[in-house]
Coordinates of C-alpha atoms in Angstrom, one line a residue:
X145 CA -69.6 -76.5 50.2
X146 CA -71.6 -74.1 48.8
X147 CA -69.8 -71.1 50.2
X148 CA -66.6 -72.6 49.1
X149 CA -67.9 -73.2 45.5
X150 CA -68.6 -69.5 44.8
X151 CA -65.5 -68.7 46.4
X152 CA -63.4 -70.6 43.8
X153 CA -66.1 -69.2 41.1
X154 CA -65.0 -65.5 41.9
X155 CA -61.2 -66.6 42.4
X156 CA -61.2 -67.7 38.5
X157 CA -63.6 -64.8 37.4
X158 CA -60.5 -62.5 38.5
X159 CA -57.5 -64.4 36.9
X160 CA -59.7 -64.4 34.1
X161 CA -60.1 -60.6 34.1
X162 CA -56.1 -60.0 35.0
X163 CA -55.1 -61.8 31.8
X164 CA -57.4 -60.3 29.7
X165 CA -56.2 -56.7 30.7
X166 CA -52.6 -58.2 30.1
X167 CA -53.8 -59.4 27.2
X168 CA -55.0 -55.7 25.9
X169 CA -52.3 -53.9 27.2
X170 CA -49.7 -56.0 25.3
X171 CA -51.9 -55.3 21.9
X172 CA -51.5 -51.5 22.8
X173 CA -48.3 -51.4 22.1
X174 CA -46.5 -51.2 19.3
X175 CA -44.5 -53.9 17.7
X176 CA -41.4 -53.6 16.7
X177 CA -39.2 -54.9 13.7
X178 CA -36.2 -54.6 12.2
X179 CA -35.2 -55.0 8.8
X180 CA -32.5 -54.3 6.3
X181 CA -34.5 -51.9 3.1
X182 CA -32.6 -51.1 0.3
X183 CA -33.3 -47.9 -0.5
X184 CA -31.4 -46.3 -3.6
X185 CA -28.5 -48.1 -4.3
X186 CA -27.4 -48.6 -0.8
X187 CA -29.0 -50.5 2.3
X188 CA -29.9 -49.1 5.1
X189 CA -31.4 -50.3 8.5
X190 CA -34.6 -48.8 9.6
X191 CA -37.2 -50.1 12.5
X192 CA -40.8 -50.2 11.5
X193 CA -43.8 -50.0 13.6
X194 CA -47.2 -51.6 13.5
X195 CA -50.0 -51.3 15.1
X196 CA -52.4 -54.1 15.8
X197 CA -56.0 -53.3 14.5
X198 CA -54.6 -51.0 11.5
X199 CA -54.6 -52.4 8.0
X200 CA -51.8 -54.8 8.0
X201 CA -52.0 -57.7 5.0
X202 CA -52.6 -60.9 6.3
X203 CA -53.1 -59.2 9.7
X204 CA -49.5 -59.2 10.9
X205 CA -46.6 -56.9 10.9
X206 CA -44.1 -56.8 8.7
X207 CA -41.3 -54.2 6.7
X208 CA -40.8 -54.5 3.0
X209 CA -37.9 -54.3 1.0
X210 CA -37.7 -51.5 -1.1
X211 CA -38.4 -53.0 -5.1
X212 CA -40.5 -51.8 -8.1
X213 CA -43.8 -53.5 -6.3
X214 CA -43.3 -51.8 -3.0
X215 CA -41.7 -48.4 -4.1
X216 CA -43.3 -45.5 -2.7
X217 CA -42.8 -43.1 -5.6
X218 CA -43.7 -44.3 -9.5
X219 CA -40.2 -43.5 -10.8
X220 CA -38.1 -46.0 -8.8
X221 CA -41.2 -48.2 -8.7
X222 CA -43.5 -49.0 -12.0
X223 CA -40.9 -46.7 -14.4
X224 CA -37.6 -48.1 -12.4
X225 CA -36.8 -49.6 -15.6
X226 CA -36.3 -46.1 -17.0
X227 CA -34.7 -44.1 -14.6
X228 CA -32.5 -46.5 -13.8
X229 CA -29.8 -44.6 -15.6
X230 CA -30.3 -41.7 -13.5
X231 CA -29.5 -44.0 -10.3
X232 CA -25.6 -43.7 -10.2
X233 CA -25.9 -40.3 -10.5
X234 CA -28.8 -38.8 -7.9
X235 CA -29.3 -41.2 -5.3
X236 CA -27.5 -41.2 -1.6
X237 CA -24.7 -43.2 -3.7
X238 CA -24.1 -40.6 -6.1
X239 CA -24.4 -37.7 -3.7
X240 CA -21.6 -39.2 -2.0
X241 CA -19.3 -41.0 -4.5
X242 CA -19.2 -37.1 -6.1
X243 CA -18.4 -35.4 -2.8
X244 CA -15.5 -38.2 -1.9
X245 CA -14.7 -36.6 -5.7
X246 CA -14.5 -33.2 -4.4
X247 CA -12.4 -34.0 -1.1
X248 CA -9.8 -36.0 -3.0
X249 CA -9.4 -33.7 -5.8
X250 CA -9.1 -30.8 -3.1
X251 CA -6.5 -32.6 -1.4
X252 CA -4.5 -33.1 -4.9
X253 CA -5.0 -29.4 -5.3
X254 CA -3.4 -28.2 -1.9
X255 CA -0.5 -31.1 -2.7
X256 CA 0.1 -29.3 -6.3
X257 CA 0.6 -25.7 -4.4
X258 CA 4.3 -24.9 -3.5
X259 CA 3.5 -22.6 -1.0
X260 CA 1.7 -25.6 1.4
X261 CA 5.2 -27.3 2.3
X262 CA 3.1 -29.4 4.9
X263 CA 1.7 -31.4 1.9
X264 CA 4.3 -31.0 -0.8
X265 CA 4.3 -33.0 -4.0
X266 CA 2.6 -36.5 -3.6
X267 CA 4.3 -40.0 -5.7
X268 CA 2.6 -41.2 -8.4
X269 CA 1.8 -43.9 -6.6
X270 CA -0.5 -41.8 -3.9
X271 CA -1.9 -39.6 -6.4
X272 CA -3.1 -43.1 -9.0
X273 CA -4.1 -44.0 -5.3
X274 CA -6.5 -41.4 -4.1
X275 CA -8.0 -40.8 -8.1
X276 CA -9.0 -44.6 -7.6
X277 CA -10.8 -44.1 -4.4
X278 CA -13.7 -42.1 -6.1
X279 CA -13.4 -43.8 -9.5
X280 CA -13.7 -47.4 -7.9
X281 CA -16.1 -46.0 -5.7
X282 CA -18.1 -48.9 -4.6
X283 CA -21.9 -49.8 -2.8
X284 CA -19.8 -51.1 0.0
X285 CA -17.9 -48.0 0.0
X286 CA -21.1 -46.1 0.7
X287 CA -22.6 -48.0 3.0
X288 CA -19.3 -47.6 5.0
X289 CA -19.7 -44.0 4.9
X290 CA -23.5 -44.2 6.0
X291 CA -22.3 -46.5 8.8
X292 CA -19.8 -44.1 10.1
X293 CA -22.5 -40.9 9.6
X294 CA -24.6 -43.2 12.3
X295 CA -22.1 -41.9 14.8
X296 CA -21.6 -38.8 13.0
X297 CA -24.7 -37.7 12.7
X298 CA -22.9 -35.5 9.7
X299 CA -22.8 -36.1 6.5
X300 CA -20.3 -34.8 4.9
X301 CA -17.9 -35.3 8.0
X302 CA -18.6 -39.0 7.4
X303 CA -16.8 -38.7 4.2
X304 CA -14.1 -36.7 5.7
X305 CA -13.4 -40.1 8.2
X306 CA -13.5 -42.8 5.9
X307 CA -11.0 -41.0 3.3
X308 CA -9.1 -40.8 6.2
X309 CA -9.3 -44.7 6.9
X310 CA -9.1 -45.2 3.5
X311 CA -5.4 -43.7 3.4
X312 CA -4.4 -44.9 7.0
X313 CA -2.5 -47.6 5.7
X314 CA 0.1 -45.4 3.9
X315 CA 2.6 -43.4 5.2
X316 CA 2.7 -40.8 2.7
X317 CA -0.9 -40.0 2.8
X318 CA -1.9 -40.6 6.4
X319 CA 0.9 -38.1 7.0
X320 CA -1.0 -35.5 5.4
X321 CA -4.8 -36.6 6.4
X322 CA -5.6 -33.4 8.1
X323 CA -5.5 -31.6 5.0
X324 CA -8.3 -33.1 3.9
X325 CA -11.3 -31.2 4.1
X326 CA -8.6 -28.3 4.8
X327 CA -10.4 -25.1 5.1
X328 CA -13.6 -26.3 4.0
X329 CA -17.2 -25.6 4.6
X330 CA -19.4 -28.6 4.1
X331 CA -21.0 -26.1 1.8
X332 CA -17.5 -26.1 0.2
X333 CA -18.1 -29.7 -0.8
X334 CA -21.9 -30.4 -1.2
X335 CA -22.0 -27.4 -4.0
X336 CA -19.1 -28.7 -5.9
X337 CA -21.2 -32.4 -5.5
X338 CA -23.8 -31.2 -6.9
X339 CA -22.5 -29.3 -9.9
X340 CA -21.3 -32.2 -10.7
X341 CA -24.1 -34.6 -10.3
X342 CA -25.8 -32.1 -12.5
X343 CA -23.4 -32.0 -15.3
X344 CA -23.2 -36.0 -15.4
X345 CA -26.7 -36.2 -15.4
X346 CA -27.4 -33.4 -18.6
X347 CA -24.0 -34.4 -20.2
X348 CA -24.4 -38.7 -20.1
X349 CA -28.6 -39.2 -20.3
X350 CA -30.8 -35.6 -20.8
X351 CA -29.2 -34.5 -23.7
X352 CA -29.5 -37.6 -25.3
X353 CA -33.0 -38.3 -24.3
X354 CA -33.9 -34.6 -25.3
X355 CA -32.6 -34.9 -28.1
X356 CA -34.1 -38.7 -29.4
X357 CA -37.3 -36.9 -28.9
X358 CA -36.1 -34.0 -31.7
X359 CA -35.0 -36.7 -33.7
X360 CA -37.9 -38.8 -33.9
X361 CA -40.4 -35.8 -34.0
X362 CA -38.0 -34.5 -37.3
X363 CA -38.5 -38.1 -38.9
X364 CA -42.0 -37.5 -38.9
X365 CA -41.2 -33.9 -40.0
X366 CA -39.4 -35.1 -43.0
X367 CA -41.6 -38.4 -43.8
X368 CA -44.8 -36.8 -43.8
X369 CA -43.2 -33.2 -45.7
X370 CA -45.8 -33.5 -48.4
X371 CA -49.1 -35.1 -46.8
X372 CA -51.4 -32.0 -46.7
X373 CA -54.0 -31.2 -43.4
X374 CA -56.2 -29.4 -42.4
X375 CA -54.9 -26.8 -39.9
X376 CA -57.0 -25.4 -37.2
X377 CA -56.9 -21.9 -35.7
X378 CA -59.7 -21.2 -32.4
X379 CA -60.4 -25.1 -33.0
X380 CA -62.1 -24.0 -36.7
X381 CA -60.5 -24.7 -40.4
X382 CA -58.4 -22.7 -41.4
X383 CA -55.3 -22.4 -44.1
X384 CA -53.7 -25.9 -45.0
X385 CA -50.4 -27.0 -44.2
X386 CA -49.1 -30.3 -44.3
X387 CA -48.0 -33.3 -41.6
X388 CA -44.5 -32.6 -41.8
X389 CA -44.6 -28.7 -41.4
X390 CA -46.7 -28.7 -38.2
X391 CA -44.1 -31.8 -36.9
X392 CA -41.0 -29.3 -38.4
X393 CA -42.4 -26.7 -35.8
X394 CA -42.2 -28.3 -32.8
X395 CA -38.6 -29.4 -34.0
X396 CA -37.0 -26.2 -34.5
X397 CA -38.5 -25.1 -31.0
X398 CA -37.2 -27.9 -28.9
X399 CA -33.9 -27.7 -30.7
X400 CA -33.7 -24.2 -29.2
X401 CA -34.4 -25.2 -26.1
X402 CA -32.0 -28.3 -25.5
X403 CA -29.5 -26.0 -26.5
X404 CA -29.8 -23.6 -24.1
X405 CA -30.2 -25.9 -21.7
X406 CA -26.9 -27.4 -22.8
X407 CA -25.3 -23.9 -22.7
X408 CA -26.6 -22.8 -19.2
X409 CA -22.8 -22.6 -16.6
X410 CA -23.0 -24.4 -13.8
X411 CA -21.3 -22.9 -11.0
X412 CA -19.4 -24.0 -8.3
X413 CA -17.6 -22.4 -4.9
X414 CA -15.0 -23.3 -2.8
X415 CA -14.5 -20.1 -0.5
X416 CA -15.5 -21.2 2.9
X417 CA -18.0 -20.9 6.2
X418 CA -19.3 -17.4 4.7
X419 CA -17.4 -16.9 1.2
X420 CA -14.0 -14.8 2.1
X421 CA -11.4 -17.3 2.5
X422 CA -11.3 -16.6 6.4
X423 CA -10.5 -19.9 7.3
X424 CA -8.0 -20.0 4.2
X425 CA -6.2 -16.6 4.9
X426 CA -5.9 -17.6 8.9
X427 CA -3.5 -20.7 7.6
X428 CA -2.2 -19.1 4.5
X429 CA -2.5 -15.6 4.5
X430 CA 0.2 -15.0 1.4
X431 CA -1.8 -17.3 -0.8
X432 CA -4.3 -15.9 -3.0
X433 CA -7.0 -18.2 -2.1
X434 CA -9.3 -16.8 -4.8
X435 CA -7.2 -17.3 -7.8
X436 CA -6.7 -21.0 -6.2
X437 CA -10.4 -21.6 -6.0
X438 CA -11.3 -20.3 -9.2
X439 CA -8.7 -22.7 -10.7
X440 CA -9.7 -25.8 -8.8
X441 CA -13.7 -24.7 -9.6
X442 CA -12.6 -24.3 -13.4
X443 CA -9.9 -26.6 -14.1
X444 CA -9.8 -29.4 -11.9
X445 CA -13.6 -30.1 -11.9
X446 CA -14.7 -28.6 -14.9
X447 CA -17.6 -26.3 -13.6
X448 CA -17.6 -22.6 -13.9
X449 CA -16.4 -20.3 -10.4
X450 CA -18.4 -18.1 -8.8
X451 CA -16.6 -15.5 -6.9
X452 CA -19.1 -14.0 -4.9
X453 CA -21.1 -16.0 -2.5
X454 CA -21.5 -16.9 1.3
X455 CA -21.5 -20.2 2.7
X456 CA -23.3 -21.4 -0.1
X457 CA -23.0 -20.7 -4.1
X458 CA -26.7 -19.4 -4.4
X459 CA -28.4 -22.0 -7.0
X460 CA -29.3 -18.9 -9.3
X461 CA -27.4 -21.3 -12.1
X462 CA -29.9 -24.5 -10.4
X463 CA -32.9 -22.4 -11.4
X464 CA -31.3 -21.6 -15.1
X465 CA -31.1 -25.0 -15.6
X466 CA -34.6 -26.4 -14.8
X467 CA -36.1 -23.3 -16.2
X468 CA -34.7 -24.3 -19.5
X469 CA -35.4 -27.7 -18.8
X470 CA -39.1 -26.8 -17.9
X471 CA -39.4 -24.8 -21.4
X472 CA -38.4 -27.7 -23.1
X473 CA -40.7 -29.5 -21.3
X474 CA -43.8 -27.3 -21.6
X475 CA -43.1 -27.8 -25.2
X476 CA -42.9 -30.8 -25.7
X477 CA -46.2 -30.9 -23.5
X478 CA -47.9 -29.0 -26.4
X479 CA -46.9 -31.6 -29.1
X480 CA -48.3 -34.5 -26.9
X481 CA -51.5 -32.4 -27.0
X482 CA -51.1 -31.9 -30.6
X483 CA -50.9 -35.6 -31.7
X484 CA -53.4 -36.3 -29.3
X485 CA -55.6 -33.9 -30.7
X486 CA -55.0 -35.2 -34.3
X487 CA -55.1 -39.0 -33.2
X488 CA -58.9 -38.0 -31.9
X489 CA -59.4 -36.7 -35.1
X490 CA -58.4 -39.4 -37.1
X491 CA -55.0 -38.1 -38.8
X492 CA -53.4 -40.7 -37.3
X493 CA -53.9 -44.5 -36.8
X494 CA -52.8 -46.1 -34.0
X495 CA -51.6 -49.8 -34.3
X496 CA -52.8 -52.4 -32.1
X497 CA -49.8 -54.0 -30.2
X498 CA -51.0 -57.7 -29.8
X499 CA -51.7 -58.6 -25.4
X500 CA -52.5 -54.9 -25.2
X501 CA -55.4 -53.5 -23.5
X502 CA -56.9 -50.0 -23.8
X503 CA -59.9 -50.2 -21.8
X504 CA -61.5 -52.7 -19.1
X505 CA -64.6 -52.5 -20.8
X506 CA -64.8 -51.0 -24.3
X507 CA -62.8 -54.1 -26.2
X508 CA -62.4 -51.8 -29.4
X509 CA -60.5 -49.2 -27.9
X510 CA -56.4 -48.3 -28.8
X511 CA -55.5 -45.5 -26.4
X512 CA -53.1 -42.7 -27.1
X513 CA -51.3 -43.7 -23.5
X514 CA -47.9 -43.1 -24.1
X515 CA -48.5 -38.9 -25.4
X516 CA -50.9 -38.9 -21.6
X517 CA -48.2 -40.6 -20.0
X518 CA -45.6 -38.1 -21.3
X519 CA -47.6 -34.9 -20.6
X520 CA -48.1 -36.1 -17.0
X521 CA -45.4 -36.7 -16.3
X522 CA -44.1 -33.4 -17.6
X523 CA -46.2 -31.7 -15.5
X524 CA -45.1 -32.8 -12.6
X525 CA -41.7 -32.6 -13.5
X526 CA -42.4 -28.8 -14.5
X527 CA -44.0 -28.5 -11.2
X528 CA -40.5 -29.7 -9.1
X529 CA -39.1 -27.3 -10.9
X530 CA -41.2 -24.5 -10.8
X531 CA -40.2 -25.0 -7.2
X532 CA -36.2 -25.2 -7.3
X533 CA -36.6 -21.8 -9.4
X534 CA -39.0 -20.5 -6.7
X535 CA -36.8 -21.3 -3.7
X536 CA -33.0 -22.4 -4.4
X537 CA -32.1 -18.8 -5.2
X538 CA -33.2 -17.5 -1.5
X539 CA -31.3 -18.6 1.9
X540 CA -31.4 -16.3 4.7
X541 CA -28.8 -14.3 5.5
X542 CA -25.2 -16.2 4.8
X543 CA -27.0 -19.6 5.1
X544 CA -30.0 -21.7 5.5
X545 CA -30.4 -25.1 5.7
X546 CA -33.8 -25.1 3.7
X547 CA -32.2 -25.5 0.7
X548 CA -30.8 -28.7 1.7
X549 CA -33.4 -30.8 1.5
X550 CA -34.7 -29.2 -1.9
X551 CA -31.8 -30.5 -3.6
X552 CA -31.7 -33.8 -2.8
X553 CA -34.6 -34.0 -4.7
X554 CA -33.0 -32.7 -7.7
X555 CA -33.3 -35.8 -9.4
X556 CA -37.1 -36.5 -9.5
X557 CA -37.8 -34.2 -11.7
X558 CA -35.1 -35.2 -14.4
X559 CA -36.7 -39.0 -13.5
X560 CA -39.7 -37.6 -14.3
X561 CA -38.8 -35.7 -17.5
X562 CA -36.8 -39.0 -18.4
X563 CA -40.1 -40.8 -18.3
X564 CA -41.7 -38.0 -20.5
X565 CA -39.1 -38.5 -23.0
X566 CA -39.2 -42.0 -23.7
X567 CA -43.0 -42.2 -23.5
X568 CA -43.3 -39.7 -26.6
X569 CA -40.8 -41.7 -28.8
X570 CA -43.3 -44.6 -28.0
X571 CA -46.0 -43.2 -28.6
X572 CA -44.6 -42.1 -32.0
X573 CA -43.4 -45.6 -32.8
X574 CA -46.8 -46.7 -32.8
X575 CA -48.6 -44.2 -35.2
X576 CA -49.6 -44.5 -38.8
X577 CA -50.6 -40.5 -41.2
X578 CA -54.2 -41.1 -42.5
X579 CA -53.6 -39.3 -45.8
X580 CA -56.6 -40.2 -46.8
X581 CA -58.6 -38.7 -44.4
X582 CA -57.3 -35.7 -44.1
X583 CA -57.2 -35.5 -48.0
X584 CA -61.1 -35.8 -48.1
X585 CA -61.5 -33.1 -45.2
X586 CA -59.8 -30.9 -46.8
X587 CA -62.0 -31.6 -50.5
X588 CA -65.2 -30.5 -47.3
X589 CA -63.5 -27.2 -47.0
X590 CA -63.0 -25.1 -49.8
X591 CA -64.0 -21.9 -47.9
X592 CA -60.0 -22.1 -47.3
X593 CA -59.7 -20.9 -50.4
X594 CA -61.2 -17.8 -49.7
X595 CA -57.8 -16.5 -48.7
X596 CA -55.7 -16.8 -51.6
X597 CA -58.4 -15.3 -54.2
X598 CA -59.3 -11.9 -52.0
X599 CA -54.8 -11.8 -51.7
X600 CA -54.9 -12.0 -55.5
X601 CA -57.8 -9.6 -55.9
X602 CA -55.8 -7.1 -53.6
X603 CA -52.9 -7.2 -56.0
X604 CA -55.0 -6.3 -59.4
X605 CA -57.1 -3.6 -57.3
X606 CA -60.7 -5.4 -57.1
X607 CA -62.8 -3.5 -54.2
X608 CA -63.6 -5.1 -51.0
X609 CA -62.1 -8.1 -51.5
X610 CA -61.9 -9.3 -47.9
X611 CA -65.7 -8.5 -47.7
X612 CA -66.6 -9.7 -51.2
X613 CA -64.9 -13.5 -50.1
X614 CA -66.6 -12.6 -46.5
X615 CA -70.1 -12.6 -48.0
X616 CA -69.0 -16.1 -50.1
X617 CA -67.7 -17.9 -47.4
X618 CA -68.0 -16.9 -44.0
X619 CA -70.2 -19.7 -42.0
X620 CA -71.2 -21.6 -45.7
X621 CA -70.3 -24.5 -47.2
X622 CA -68.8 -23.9 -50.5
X623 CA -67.9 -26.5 -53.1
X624 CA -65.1 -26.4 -55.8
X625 CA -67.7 -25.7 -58.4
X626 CA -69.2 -22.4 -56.4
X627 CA -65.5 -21.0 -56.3
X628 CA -64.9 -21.6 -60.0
X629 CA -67.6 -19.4 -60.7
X630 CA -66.9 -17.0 -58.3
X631 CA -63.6 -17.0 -59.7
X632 CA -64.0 -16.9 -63.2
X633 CA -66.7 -13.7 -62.8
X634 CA -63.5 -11.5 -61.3
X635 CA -61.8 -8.7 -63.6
X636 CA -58.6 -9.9 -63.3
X637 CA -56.0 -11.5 -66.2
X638 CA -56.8 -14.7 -67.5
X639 CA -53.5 -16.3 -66.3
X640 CA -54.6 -15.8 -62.5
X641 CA -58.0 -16.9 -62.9
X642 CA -56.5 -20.2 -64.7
X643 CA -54.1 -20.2 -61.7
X644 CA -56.4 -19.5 -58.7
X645 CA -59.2 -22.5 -60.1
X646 CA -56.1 -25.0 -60.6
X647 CA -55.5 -24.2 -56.6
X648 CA -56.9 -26.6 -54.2
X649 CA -57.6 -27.1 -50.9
X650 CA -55.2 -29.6 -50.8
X651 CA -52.2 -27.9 -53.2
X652 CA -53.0 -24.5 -51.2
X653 CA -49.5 -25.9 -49.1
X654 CA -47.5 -22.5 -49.4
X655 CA -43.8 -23.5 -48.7
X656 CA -45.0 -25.8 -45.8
X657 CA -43.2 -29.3 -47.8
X658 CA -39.7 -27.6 -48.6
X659 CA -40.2 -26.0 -44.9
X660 CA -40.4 -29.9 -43.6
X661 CA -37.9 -31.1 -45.6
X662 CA -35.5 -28.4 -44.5
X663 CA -35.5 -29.1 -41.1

C-alpha cells in the first residue's frame, strides 16, 4: 500500500508539472485581436498584439479605436477640434479623392483631343458622369479603394480599378477604360494630387487663418495707437513708442509674408516614367505631348507646369511654400514672445475666464497659455518644414521613393501652424493695455530724454553733446526737475528750450500713433 501510495503521489506531481508548462507556454505567446480603427477619415482593419506581463490596463488585451482620447499625435487628438478642417483635405481620404480628380480629368483631357480617335468626344451625360465621381467622392468610396489596394498592394493602381468599376456599367465609358491612367506614371498622378491638396489647403483655411492673426494683431495696432510704453533695446529702457506702433510692426511684417506665401506657383507634371513623354510618343508619336501637358497642368487643374523633370516634379515649389510659411511662422513666434514678455511685465492684464485653472498649486495665477501654446506649436511646425525644404528637393537619380513618405506628412505641419494661429487670436481675446502702468514707468525714466536734447543741441552747434547728455544720464536716475535745469542752462533759442522741457517721457512718441493708425 505504501509503495502504491507514492506511486500515485509522483503520477499527479507530473500531470501537475505538464499543465503548468502548458500553462507557460500558452502565456508566451502572443494574443491576437482584430479590430476595425478608424484612422483619418476612413476605417481600416489592423491586428494588434499583446503581450501578457506588459502594461496592459486592466490586465487584458485590447485595440482602441482611434478618437481624440486615444490619438497618438496631439493634432487629431486633444486639438482635433481645430484641425478638423484640414481633414478633407490631407488625410488617406483626401490623398485619394484628389488623385481619382487627376485620373478623371486626364481621361476628359485625352477624350477632348481629336487626334485620340480611340476615345473621341464623350456625351454629356458621361462627361456630368465621371466630374461626379470625384465631386461626390464619398468615405465609402475610399474605403473601397483601400479594399481593392489590399490586393494591390499599390496605391495608385487601386484608384486606377475602381474608376474602372465605377464606369463598368456604361457602355460608353467602359469602352474606353484603358485609357485611364493612359501613359501615366504613378508620379504622373500623386504630384498633380498633391498640388492640389496644397492649393485647397492655402486657398480654403491658411490664408484665412494667417490672415485673422494680422487682423486681430492690427486691432490692437489701431486700438492701442496712442497708449505710450516703454520700449526696450538689450532688455534696458530706451526711446518710447506706443502699444499700437510696436503691434503695427509685427502687422506690416506678417502681411508680407502671407503674401508671398499666397504668391509662391505650385507646380505640377504630367510627362511620364522619367519626364520625356516616352510612353506618350510610343502611342502617339504626332501629338505634341508637351503642349498637351502643359495645358492639362495649367488649364484643367489650375497649377502651374513644369517642363523639365523626371519621374517626379522635384518639390523645389513644396520647399517655397513652407519656407514662406515657416517665415511667417518664425514671426509670428516673435510676437508671442513679445506679448509674453510685456504680459510679465505688467503692460497687459490678463482676464480670468471663470472654471479656469493656471496652476495646480499657486491658486492666484492667470497664465499666458494660449501665446506658449502658439509658439510651440510653431516650432514644431517650423521644424516639419525645415525638413520638407531640407529633403523634398533631392531624389536620386530619376527617382526615389524617400520622398514619398515625406509628403504624406505634409499636413502636420499646416495642423500644427493651424493650432498656432488660433491659439494667438485667443490669447489676444483675453488681454487688457495697462496704461497706467506703463504711464508711471515711463514718469521712472526720464534719462530717455537724453536723446532728443543732445539731437537739438547738435542742430544749434553745442560741443559734445552726446558726451555732455552721457555724463547726465548714463547709469543715473534723473528726474523731470534735473532735466529742466539741464535744459534751461543750454545756449540755445528760447523757443527750443520752452519746447524740449514741454517734452516728456511719455509725449516723446515721434510718429509712432499716426504710424499705428496707418496700418
Amino acid at each position: 500500500p505504501l509503495l502504491l501510495l507514492i506511486l500515485l503521489l509522483l503520477l499527479l506531481m507530473a500531470a501537475l508539472l505538464r499543465a503548468a508548462f502548458a500553462l507557460s507556454t500558452q502565456r508566451s505567446k502572443p494574443r491576437i485581436v482584430s479590430s476595425s480603427v478608424l484612422s483619418g477619415r476612413l476605417h481600416s482593419f489592423q491586428r494588434v498584439t499583446c503581450r501578457e506581463g506588459s502594461f496592459c490596463p486592466q490586465r487584458r488585451c485590447f485595440s482602441m479605436e482611434l478618437s481624440p482620447l486615444t490619438a497618438i499625435s496631439a493634432i487629431d487628438g486633444r486639438y482635433g477640434r481645430i484641425t478638423k478642417d484640414l481633414r478633407p483635405i490631407f488625410s488617406e481620404y483626401g490623398l485619394i479623392r484628389t488623385r481619382v480628380q487627376v485620373e478623371v480629368k486626364w481621361l476628359l483631357k485625352l477624350s477632348s483631343m481629336k487626334q485620340i480617335k480611340e476615345v473621341g468626344s464623350l456625351s454629356s451625360e458621361a462627361i456630368n458622369e465621371l466630374h461626379s465621381i470625384y465631386k461626390n467622392f464619398s468615405l465609402a468610396d475610399g474605403e473601397r479603394v483601400k479594399e481593392i489596394e489590399r490586393t494591390t498592394k499599390h496605391d495608385v493602381k487601386a484608384v486606377e480599378y475602381f474608376l474602372k468599376e465605377r464606369v463598368a456599367h456604361s457602355k460608353e465609358l467602359s469602352s474606353i477604360a484603358e485609357f485611364l491612367h493612359f501613359a501615366c506614371t504613378s508620379e504622373d498622378i500623386n504630384n498633380l494630387a498633391y498640388g492640389l491638396m496644397l492649393e485647397e489647403a492655402r486657398s480654403q483655411v491658411l490664408l484665412k487663418e494667417m490672415q485673422n492673426v494680422i487682423d486681430s494683431i492690427r486691432g490692437m495696432a489701431h486700438e492701442h495707437a496712442a497708449v505710450p510704453m516703454l520700449c526696450r533695446t538689450h532688455g534696458q529702457p530706451a526711446t518710447p513708442s506706443t502699444m499700437g506702433k510696436e503691434m503695427a510692426n509685427f502687422v506690416y511684417r506678417l502681411d508680407q509674408q502671407r503674401n508671398q506665401f499666397a504668391g509662391v506657383e505650385i507646380r505640377g507634371k504630367s510627362a511620364g516614367a522619367v519626364g520625356n513623354y516616352n510612353a506618350h510618343l510610343s502611342a502617339y508619336p504626332d501629338i505634341d505631348w508637351g503642349h498637351v501637358a502643359e495645358s492639362f497642368v495649367n488649364d484643367d487643374l489650375g497649377l502651374s507646369w513644369n517642363p523639365y523633370v523626371t519621374q517626379i516634379e522635384n518639390h523645389d515649389f513644396v520647399a517655397e511654400l513652407f519656407d514662406a510659411l515657416g517665415r511667417f511662422n518664425t514671426i509670428l513666434i516673435d510676437f508671442d514672445r513679445d506679448m509674453w514678455s510685456y504680459i510679465s511685465l505688467g503692460y497687459f492684464k490678463q482676464r480670468a475666464i471663470a472654471g479656469e485653472i493656471g496652476s495646480s498649486t499657486m491658486p492666484h495665477k492667470v497664465n499666458p497659455i494660449d501665446f506658449e501654446n502658439s509658439e510651440g506649436n510653431l516650432g514644431i511646425a517650423n521644424a516639419i518644414f525645415n525638413h520638407f525644404a531640407n529633403k523634398l528637393p533631392i531624389s536620386r537619380f530619376q527617382r526615389d521613393l524617400s520622398d514619398s513618405t515625406v509628403m504624406r506628412s505634409i499636413g502636420v505641419g499646416a495642423a500644427h501652424s493651424l493650432i498656432a494661429y488660433r491659439a494667438s487670436c485667443a490669447g489676444m481675446k483675453k488681454l487688457d493695455v495697462n496704461a497706467k502702468l506703463m504711464a508711471d514707468e515711463l514718469d521712472n525714466h526720464w534719462e530717455v530724454l537724453a536723446e532728443p536734447v543732445q539731437t537739438v543741441m547738435r542742430r544749434y552747434a553745442i560741443e559734445e553733446p552726446y558726451e555732455k547728455l552721457k555724463d547726465l544720464t548714463r547709469g543715473k536716475g534723473i528726474d523731470a526737475e534735473r532735466m529742466r535745469e539741464f535744459i534751461l542752462k543750454l545756449e540755445i533759442p528760447e523757443s527750443e528750450k520752452e519746447r524740449l522741457i514741454n517734452l516728456t517721457p511719455s509725449t516723446y512718441i515721434g510718429n509712432a500713433e499716426a504710424a499705428a493708425k496707418a496700418i
